[in-house]
Coordinates of C-alpha atoms in Angstrom, one line a residue:
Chain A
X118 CA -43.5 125.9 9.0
X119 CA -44.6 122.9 11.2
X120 CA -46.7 120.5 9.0
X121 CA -49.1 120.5 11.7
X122 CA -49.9 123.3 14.4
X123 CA -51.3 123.6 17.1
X124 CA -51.6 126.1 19.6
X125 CA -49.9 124.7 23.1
X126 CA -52.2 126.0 25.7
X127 CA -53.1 125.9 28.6
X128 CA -56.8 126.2 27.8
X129 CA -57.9 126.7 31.4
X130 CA -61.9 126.7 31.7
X131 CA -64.4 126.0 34.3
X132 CA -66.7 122.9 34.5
X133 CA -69.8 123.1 32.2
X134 CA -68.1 125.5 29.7
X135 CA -67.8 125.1 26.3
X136 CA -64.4 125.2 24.7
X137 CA -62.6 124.6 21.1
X138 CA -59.2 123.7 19.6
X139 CA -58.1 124.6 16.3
X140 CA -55.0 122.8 14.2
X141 CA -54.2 123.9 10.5
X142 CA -52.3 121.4 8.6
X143 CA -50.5 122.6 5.6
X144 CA -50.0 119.7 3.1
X145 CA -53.0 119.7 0.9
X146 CA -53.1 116.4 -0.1
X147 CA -54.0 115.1 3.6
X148 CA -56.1 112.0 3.5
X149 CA -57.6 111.5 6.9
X150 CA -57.4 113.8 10.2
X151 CA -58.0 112.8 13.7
X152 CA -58.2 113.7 17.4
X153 CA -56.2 111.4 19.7
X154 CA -56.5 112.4 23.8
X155 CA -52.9 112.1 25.8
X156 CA -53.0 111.8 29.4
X157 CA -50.3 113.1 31.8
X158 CA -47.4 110.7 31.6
X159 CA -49.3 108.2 29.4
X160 CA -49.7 107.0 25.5
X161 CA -51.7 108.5 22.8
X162 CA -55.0 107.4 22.5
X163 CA -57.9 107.8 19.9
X164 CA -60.6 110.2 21.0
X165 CA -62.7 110.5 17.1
X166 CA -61.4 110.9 13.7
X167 CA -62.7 114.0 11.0
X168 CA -64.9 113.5 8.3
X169 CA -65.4 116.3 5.8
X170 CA -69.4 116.8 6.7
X171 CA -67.9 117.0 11.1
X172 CA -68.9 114.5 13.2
X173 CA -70.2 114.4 16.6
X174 CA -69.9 112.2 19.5
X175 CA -71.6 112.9 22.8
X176 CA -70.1 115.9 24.5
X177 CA -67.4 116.1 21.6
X178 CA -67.7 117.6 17.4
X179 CA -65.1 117.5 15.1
X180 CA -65.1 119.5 12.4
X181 CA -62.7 119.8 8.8
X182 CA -62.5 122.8 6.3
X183 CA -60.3 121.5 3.1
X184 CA -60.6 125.1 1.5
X185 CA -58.5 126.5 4.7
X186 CA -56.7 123.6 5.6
X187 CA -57.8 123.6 9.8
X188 CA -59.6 121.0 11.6
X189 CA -61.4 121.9 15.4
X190 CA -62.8 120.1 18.1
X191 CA -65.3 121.3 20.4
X192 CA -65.9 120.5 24.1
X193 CA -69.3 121.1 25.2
X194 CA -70.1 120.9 29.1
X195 CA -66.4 120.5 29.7
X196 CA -65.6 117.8 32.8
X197 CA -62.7 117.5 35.6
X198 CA -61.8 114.5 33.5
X199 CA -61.6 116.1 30.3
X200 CA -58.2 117.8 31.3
X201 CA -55.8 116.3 29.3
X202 CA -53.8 116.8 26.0
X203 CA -55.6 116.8 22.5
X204 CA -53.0 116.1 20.0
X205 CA -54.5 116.5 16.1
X206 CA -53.3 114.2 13.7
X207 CA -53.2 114.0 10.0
X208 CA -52.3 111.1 7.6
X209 CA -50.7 112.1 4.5
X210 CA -49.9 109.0 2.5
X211 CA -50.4 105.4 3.6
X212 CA -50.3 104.8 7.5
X213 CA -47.7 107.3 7.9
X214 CA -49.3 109.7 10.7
X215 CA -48.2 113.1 11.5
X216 CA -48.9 115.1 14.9
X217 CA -49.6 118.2 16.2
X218 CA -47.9 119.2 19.2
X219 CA -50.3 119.5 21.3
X220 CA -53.5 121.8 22.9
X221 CA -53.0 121.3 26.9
X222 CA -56.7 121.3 28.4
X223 CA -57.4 122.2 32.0
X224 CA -60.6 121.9 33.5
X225 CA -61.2 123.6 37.0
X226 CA -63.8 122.7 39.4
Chain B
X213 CA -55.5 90.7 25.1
X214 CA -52.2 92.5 25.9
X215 CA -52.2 95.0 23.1
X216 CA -48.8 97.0 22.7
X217 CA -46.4 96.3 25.1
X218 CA -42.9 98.4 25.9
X219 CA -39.9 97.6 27.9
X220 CA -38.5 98.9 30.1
X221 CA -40.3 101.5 31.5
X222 CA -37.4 103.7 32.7
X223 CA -33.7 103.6 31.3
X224 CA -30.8 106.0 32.1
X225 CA -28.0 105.5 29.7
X226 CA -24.2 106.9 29.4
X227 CA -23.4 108.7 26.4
X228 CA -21.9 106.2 23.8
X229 CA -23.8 103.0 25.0
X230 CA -25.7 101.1 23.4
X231 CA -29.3 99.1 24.0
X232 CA -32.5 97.9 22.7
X233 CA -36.0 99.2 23.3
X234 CA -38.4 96.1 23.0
X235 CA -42.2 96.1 21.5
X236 CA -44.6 93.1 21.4
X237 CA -48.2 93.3 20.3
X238 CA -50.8 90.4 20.0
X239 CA -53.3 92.0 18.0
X240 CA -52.0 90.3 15.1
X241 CA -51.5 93.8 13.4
X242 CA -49.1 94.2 10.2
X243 CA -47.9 97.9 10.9
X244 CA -45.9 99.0 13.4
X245 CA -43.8 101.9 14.5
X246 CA -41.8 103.9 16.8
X247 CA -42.1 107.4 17.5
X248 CA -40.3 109.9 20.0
X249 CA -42.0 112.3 21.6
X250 CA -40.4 115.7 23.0
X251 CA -41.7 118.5 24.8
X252 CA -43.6 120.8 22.3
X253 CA -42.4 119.0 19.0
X254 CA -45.2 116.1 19.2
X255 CA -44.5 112.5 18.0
X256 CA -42.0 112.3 15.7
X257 CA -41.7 108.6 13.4
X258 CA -38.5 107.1 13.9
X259 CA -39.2 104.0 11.7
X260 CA -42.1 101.9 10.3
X261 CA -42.6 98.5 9.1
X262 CA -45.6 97.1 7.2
X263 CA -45.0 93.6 8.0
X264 CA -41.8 91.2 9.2
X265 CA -39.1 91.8 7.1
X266 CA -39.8 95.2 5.9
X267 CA -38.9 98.2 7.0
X268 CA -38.6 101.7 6.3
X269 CA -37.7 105.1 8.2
X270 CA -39.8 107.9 9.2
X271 CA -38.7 111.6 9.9
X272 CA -36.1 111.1 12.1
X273 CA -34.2 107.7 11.7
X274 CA -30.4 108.8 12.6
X275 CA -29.0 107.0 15.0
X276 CA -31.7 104.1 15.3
X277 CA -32.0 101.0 14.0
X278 CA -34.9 98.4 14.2
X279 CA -35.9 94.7 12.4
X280 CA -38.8 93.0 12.2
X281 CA -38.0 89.3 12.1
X282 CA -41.9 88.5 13.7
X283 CA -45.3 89.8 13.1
X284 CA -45.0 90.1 16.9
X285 CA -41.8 92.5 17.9
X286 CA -40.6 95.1 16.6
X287 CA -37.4 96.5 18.9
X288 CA -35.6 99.8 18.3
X289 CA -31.8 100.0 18.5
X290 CA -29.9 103.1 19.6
X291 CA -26.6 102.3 18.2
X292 CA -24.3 104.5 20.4
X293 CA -26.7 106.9 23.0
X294 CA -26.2 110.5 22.6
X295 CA -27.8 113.0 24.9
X296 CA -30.2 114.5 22.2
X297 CA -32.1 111.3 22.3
X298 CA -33.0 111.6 25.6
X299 CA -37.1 111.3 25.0
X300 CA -39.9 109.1 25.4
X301 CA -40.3 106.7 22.9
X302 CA -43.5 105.2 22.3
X303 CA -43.9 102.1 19.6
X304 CA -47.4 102.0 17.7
X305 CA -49.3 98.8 15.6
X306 CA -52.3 99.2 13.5
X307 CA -53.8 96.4 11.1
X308 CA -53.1 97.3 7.6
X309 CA -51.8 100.1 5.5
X310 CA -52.7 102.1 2.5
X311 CA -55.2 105.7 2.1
X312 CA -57.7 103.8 4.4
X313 CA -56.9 104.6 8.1
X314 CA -56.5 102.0 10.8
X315 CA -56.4 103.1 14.4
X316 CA -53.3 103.1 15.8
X317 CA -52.7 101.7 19.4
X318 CA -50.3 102.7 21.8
X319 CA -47.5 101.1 23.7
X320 CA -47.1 102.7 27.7
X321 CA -44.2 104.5 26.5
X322 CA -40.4 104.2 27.3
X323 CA -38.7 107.2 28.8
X324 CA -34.9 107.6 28.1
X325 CA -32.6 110.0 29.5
X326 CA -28.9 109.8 28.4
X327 CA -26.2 111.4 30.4

């Protein structure tokens, strides 16, 4: 079992719709969780990290269950420039960061 | 303000050779790292260091070696190229270490094919 899952995609929506991620993570002990956004062809880059009350910013609302081990994200009013690849990420022990593979997002006009 | 730099860009390698990925950031950060990423497995660490002189590997270290002589660089060595490292590698620094977390930036990535 993958320390960190994700399911792949595609997630194809329209604009304006409303979509959500799920990762499960199966080392207990995780310290800190995150969301980092990948462009085609281009590096990792923060999008929020996951506090254990969820946290929300703008269009965007992360959320962590301990008890079940899954984190989420949640899209509202989804945007052509929202396509991209949302990549969950948990940190274990020190700065040593483990990924997700991956949910590809698609947003159509 | 640079941040994470990577070179070269693009590299095609014969099987057996050997060369050296180069990463420079001026953000003054003590961690850095390389990762490889690969279609549906994610970023994998290759190896870490929490400051010059110190090292240490990550999940997959076989067949790479790196130093870190300066704050600054932190290169990755493939020791004798072997098509199953044919990737894009992508080299990472954050400030500090420890259970608080430290955003990690980013290099533009180095893509690798071996032949």
């Amino acid at each position: 079992r993958k320390e960190v899952e994700q399911d792949p995609g595609p997630f194809n929506v329209p604009e304006g719709a409303t979509v959500a991620f799920n990762c499960t993570y199966s080392n207990s002990a995780s310290q800190s969780f995150f969301w980092y956004r990948q462009d085609c062809r281009k590096e990792p880059k923060l999008l929020m990290s996951v506090y254990s009350s969820g946290n929300e910013d703008g269009r965007f609302t992360a959320q962590l269950n301990r008890a079940s081990q899954y984190i989420s994200l949640l899209i509202r009013d989804s945007k052509l420039s929202d396509s991209a690849t949302y990549l969950c990420v948990v940190n274990n022990a020190g700065n040593m960061l483990t990924f997700g593979g991956g949910t590809r997002l698609m947003v159509k006009p | 303000n640079a941040g994470v730099t990577q070179t070269p860009k693009f590299q095609v390698l014969k099987t057996g050779q050997s060369m050296t990925l180069q990463c420079a950031q001026d953000m003054n950060h003590e961690y850095m790292s390389w990762y490889r990423q690969d279609p549906g497995m994610g970023l994998r660490l290759i190896h870490y260091s929490v400051g010059a002189g110190i090292t240490d590997q990550g999940e997959v270290p076989n067949g790479y070696n790196v130093s870190r002589s300066t704050t600054e660089d932190f290169p990755l060595r493939l020791l004798s190229a072997a098509p199953s490292q044919t990737s894009v590698y992508f080299c990472a620094s954050s400030h500090g270490q420890g259970s608080s977390y430290n955003e990690q930036f980013f290099g533009p990535g180095t893509r690798l094919t071996v032949l």
